[in-house]
Structure formats: C-alpha cells, structure tokens
Amino acid sequence: MHTDLPIGEVLAELKAALGRADSVVLEAPPGAGKTTVVPLALLDSDWLGSRKILMLEPRRMAARAAAERMASTLGEKAGETVGYRVRLDSKISKATRIEVITEGILTRMLQTDPALAGVACLIFDEFHERSLDSDLGLALALQGRELFREGDPLKLLVMSATLDGAGIAELLGGAPLVSSQGKQFPVSVHYGAAWKPRENTVERVLACLREIVSKPETGSVLVFLPGQGEIRRVAQQLPSFENVIVAPLYGGLSLAQQQQAIAPAEDGQRKIVLATNIAETSLTIDGITTVVDSGLAREPRFDPATGMTRLQTRRIAQDSATQRMGRAGRLQAGYCYRLWSEEQQTQLAPRSTPEILQADLAPLALQLLAWGVADPAELRWLDLPPAGPWSQALQLLREFGALPAAGSWALSEVGTQMAQLPLHPRLAHMLVLACRWGMVDIGCDVAALLSERDPFSQRGADIGYRLLALEGEVAMPKTELGWLHRVKLQSKQYRRLCKFLPHTTGGGYHIGQLLAAAYPDRIARRRQARGHSYLLANGRSAALDPADALCSEEWLAVAEVGGRAGQAEDRIYSAAALDVALFEQQLAERVESRERVEWDDRNERFVAERQRRIGAIVLSREPLADISAEARQQALLELVRERGLDLLPWTDELRQWQARVSLLHTELGEPWPDVSDTALLGGLETWLAPYLATVNKLGDFARLDLQGMLAALLPWPLPRELDELAPQRIGVPSGAQHRIDYCQSPPVLSVKLQEMFGCEATPTVARGKVALLIHLLSPARRPLQVTQDLASFWRGAYKEVRKEMQGRYPKHPWPEDPLQALATAKTKRRLQQQKPEQD
C-alpha cells in the first residue's frame, strides 16, 4: 500500500475516528492518495468483519480508474477484492470487499434495501463536487441508517478535496474531522490578457500551447476546455510536434481512449491531454507538470422560466481554478497558464454552485416519492432543494400520471414503474408507455439514443437518422464506434428492464409518438405554411435549420432544444415528425378542451370560443353562442388586472381623494378603508364588478362613474369627516385658502412665504397626527424653503433667506421679525395703498 503518499500520515487518526464514530469527514487535497489508499487501509478494521465497503465516485471514468488502481496495488485484477459497478459495465465477484460505484447506482441500491445489509461502510469520494446524486444519496443513507441500522450503524465517510468541513460535519451530527495537508509542489501561475465577451477559446488555447511546446520544460500538459466541441477543434488545429502525443479526455470516450489519456507518456515523449472539468479532481493523470486553464466549463442549468435544461458555458469559480492549478504540482514544481487576467481572477465566484440549486429536480422528486418522502425538508441536506424547481418537478410528474390528483403523494402504478427505471422521469415515462403501446424495441433504442450525446448534430434534427445508424443502415466513422457500442449496450439493458413492465406487441413504429410521451411540453406546430419556426406546447418558440428536411412537417415532437437564456427563439437539435391523427388516439390525453372568454387586445372585443389545445397550441376553435354574465364579468376584471387601474376614468381630484382616504387609513385605521391601488385591484369583484354591465368595448370604461363607485366605499358619516380630517384646502394667515397635495408623502402645502407671517405652528391634518410639509415660495412661486417646523425656520434659516431675497424682490415685504409682521400675498406698495382706505 502507498503509505508514502501524504494520506498515510493521517491513516491511523482516520481509522481511530471511524472506530469510535459512525460518521467521519476527511479533507485531503488532490494527489494526497485518499481515493486509492483509504478504502484499502480500512480492510483490516474490526468493525468491518466480512462485510463490504461501498465507495461512491461522481463519474464512471473515475470509478473504473480507482478500482483498477486499487486492484493493481493488491496485485489483482478488478473484480476480485476490489470491483466496480457503473452504467453498462461492472466487474465484481463473491470475493469483492470494496465496490466502487457511481451515485445513481447507490440510489437504486437504497431504494431496494434502505438498510444496505451487508455493507459496513459507505464512502462518498470527491463530495465537494456536490452532484445532485451525491446529495440525494447522503440524505437517503442518513435516514436509512436512522430507521433501519439502529443496532449496527452504517459508517459514513465523506471525503473531499475542498469542502466546508465544519458544515458537513455538523450535518453528520458533529462528526470528527480529519485533515491531510497533502503534498503540493509550488506552481508558477501565469495570467493572460483579460477575456473579452464571445472571444474564441480555441484560438487562445492554441496560441498558449504553441508557446509551451516550444519551451524546454519536461512533463505533460493538461488543458481544461469547456466541452467536447472545443476539444475536437483544438486537436484538429494543433500542429504536429515531435515526441508530443495529443489525447482527448471526456466522458463519452471508450475505455481504451480514456486509459490512453490517463496513462503516463512513454520515455522521451510528452503528452497534451485535452480534458473537460472531469479532470479537476476525480482522476489522477500521470506525468502532468503544466496546466492550461481556459477558465470555462459547460454545465447544465435548469431554467425555471421555460422548464428546460440548457447547457451553458460559464466562468469557473475560484475553488475550481485552484483545483485545476493543483494538477500541475503533484510530481514537481509546475506551471499553470490561466487564460484570463489577474483582475478577473478576483472577480470569480468563491465557490461553485451545488447542482441541487440549479438542476432539474424531476429525478430527485421521483426518487424521494418512491422513498416515501413528499417534502424534502423531512431529510437532512447541506442545501435544501429550492421550492420553485421542486414545485415544477411535481407538476411534471402529475402530467405524466406518476402522481394522482393534487394533495396525494403516493406514486401511482405508472409512477412506481417509472421509479424502477434508471432514467430521467421523461424517458422512464416514455418506456412505460412504449411497453403499453407495443413499441418496446423502438422505445428502448430511442431512450438509449437520448441518454448519450448526439454525434449527428451536423446531419439535421431528424432522430430517425440516428436510428438508421443504430440499425447499421448508416456507415459510422471509426471515431464514433465507441458511441455505437454504448448505445447498443444501453438499449439491451433497457430491454431487460422492460420485461418486468406490462406490455403488448405489434404497436407499430411511431418515433414522434414516443417523443411526445417524453416531452409533451415540446410538441410543436409550424407557425407558417412555409417556414422553419415552430410554436412549442410550453409557449416557447423554436426553429429548425432552414435547410433541415423536417421543415416540411407541420407537427413535430421535439427531444432536444437549446439556446441562451433570454433568447426569444430556441434551436431544435433533435425531433421527429408527429402524426396529428395521434391526438385522437394514443395522445388524446394530451388534448385539453376549454372555454375561452377573454378580451382580445388586438381587436378590443370579447373572444368567446371553445378550444381544443395542447398547451399553448390551439388545435381547433368553435364559437360559443352565448356568454354568461359571470364569464363576461370575469373577462373584464382580468383585463383591468392586466392593464391596471389606469384603464378607469381617473381625474386629479379622484387621485387626491384616494390619497386623503389612504392617509386616514394609515394614521387612524378603522373604519377608514384601504383604497390603495393594490387593495382596489384585490377587491375588484366587490366595488367594480357590479358596474360593468354597460361595458362592451374599450371606450365604455371611460364612461363609468368612478367617482360614485369610490364614494360608495365610505359609509356615512365618513364623507363628512373626510373634509374635516383631511380637507382639500386649508386657510393660511393671509386669509387665503390653499390646496393640499395629498399625493405626496407627507402632504404638501405650497404657499408664498409672506402669507405665513405670524404663523409659528406648522399646520396639521388627521387630528394633528400629520404635520404638512410646507413649501415656502418666493414671489415668483419658486421654493425658498421646505420645512415641517415653521418655528425653527423663522428663528433660523429665515435670516439668510431674507438677506438674499430682499434685494431680488424689493417690492415685497421682508421684515426682520416675521412673527410680528402682517401676513399678505401683496406687494409693499399695494399694502400702502390699502392703509388709507382701512383708516
């Protein structure tokens, strides 16, 4: 065993912790040896006995590599003491004591046996990647242990390269935390120029690689690229260098191709490994001394607004950048070339977002309901699944018939069958119906195709072409033979699973029907007779390539659609023609009949018709002969809610009335009603609906007696008290009456300064609770001072105002003592002319 690796220094501490505790957290940086050393070190533990250790890896490639390396350490082959189980491949035997599995397999094991009988320890490796499956697996394992392993607790070991150790330890009930410092050689980090929007990633990487290969440093190079497309383009455009091997590394490659990338280069050769973020922490790649980091990753993001998952190319977080950099310092001092600026590095998010906070939660919801949990809060999570995507997931399951009517949480027969299939609920629903429709073989082929990446994106969107390739009718390039092998294996596995589902035979060959079962929200109808733009049932717009042969089809069932968030129209990547006759037969349950009584904005009139719809797509319309008064009234109320109260004939006087009543409601409370816009919109049925009988067209709203409707909201004697408590006008010392503006807060009284001479107390309304905001105006009616404290103004700021204004307006009085002066709106000359008359 490699006890010379850094992890060897903490093995004794780790084994002691697991001996006394049921849960332990191990922090160890990449290269410390935790993945391949820790499971082997636990084999001689007393608590293990003859039982197994399960270790979860987030990726198939990492699971196989870890098992192979541990078996090699023991001088064995995988499948003996150490084995693995991943999708489409497994090597285990009766002698297997350590089983390396992927996370989806753990979920199915727990659903079958929540106690995990025969398992003594469950290890979560690379938990910092926070995949949806790992979060789900840990939540189920914790509850399963609590309910079924009371006398013999399942030991949980959570291992990570970078993790909030304290947080996960708290989740595990105060688990001990063991830390390994690892062994990291210094890495020299070089930054590039600042990234620019939509800059060509491939060109930057190629330029950097040319520079690196020309240098005399030894060792291989690991290049992080966002996806397979960029990997292929870099491999194609990179010139040949003597003694340099270029090896791609991503999940869709064959096992032999993956092993070629992972294995060390032969003596005298260097290797350039072009990888996705799969190489951040899960895999050990021998011989790497230089890292080129594009700073990008392509990840799925669920868009709650559309209910679709989109692949988005995003900047990585700082923790990912640190992980990538560390790959260069495992063997010796290394180099890391970051293709962005040092300033941009400081702007990166500190941590990657957990998948559970940004993923489609339909698979999670189906598994939790199968487990018997209707509310995720019943389980323990580092991050609780967000409410919006969770609600959307439940709605999708109801649409599939996996859940009965709202309010019931027990899975239906269809839901139980879906949960038993290791697929996304969409594809599981498709297979359940394919069995019932007698289309098992074609259904399994389609499900297998949709479970793998699409190598035919340049050949058009028709999924029928992919099926021809699967059936051997289309020649496959050698580079895609691995894809063909995996799809065939996957289809065979689905056929085996379908044997346990109710099924019939002889159902035909309707690809579109199957896709519509999986993606009912993506049933699509061409918008125009000759065009390539389609309306989807979910209301989105999507388009085919104008040259695509499917453009001749009016109806499509769309499997894959993509685009950027915020775009008005998406792109259709895979689909099949859909026979409209199916809406009267197998797909009849997708058709909804409803009466539509609403306002037509374009023609400004009522629309009253019975529609047959598939989501946003209208199949047919039939005019309704009669419109009930209730339906008509509701349509008008919806129009007012949509357009707002400005649709009604408001005047300035009515808005002032509304503000006066609102002030008294706020300050005095009952019985003064809430007449704010929000409250009025919320109570339209009470105060507006009875008056709508005369409204037939938009212009009729202007003739409504809005003043009378609002006045009816004030019972007697409130109208009289309104004028007393919130008068429209107020007298000032000059003897004039001035209007109060209640639409401002606090209410505003605008008055010439000289008209307030002698007034020391600020005027108030609402039984003295609200002081008016006084706008003291110049003779030209421009604001000189704004105050709610007249007494302070006269004794303070007035002196400066008088000093500045008496020269500008010498015809008006500016007395030294304004509190003893005569309040007036007149000039000094007019006042002098009045004196004899008064005498």
mmCIF file of C-alpha atoms in Angstrom, residues 449 453-456 459 465-488:
data_model
loop_
_atom_site.group_PDB
_atom_site.id
_atom_site.type_symbol
_atom_site.label_atom_id
_atom_site.label_comp_id
_atom_site.label_asym_id
_atom_site.label_seq_id
_atom_site.Cartn_x
_atom_site.Cartn_y
_atom_site.Cartn_z
ATOM 1 C CA LEU A 449 -30.039 7.449 -28.105
ATOM 2 C CA ARG A 453 -24.516 12.642 -26.583
ATOM 3 C CA ASP A 454 -25.583 13.235 -30.183
ATOM 4 C CA PRO A 455 -22.755 12.747 -32.739
ATOM 5 C CA PHE A 456 -25.021 13.671 -35.665
ATOM 6 C CA ARG A 459 -26.782 15.843 -40.148
ATOM 7 C CA TYR A 465 -31.365 9.224 -38.967
ATOM 8 C CA ARG A 466 -29.798 8.269 -35.633
ATOM 9 C CA LEU A 467 -31.934 5.138 -35.508
ATOM 10 C CA LEU A 468 -30.755 4.165 -39.001
ATOM 11 C CA ALA A 469 -27.172 4.459 -37.757
ATOM 12 C CA LEU A 470 -28.026 2.278 -34.783
ATOM 13 C CA GLU A 471 -29.551 -0.315 -37.110
ATOM 14 C CA GLY A 472 -26.470 -0.353 -39.354
ATOM 15 C CA GLU A 473 -28.117 1.464 -42.257
ATOM 16 C CA VAL A 474 -25.686 4.389 -41.988
ATOM 17 C CA ALA A 475 -21.903 3.973 -42.062
ATOM 18 C CA MET A 476 -20.304 5.065 -38.793
ATOM 19 C CA PRO A 477 -16.881 6.734 -38.701
ATOM 20 C CA LYS A 478 -14.305 4.902 -36.588
ATOM 21 C CA THR A 479 -14.261 7.758 -34.093
ATOM 22 C CA GLU A 480 -17.918 7.030 -33.234
ATOM 23 C CA LEU A 481 -17.763 3.255 -32.915
ATOM 24 C CA GLY A 482 -17.486 3.635 -29.138
ATOM 25 C CA TRP A 483 -20.708 5.661 -29.185
ATOM 26 C CA LEU A 484 -22.427 2.964 -31.255
ATOM 27 C CA HIS A 485 -21.303 0.230 -28.873
ATOM 28 C CA ARG A 486 -22.531 2.108 -25.785
ATOM 29 C CA VAL A 487 -25.931 2.903 -27.295
ATOM 30 C CA LYS A 488 -26.486 -0.727 -28.294
#
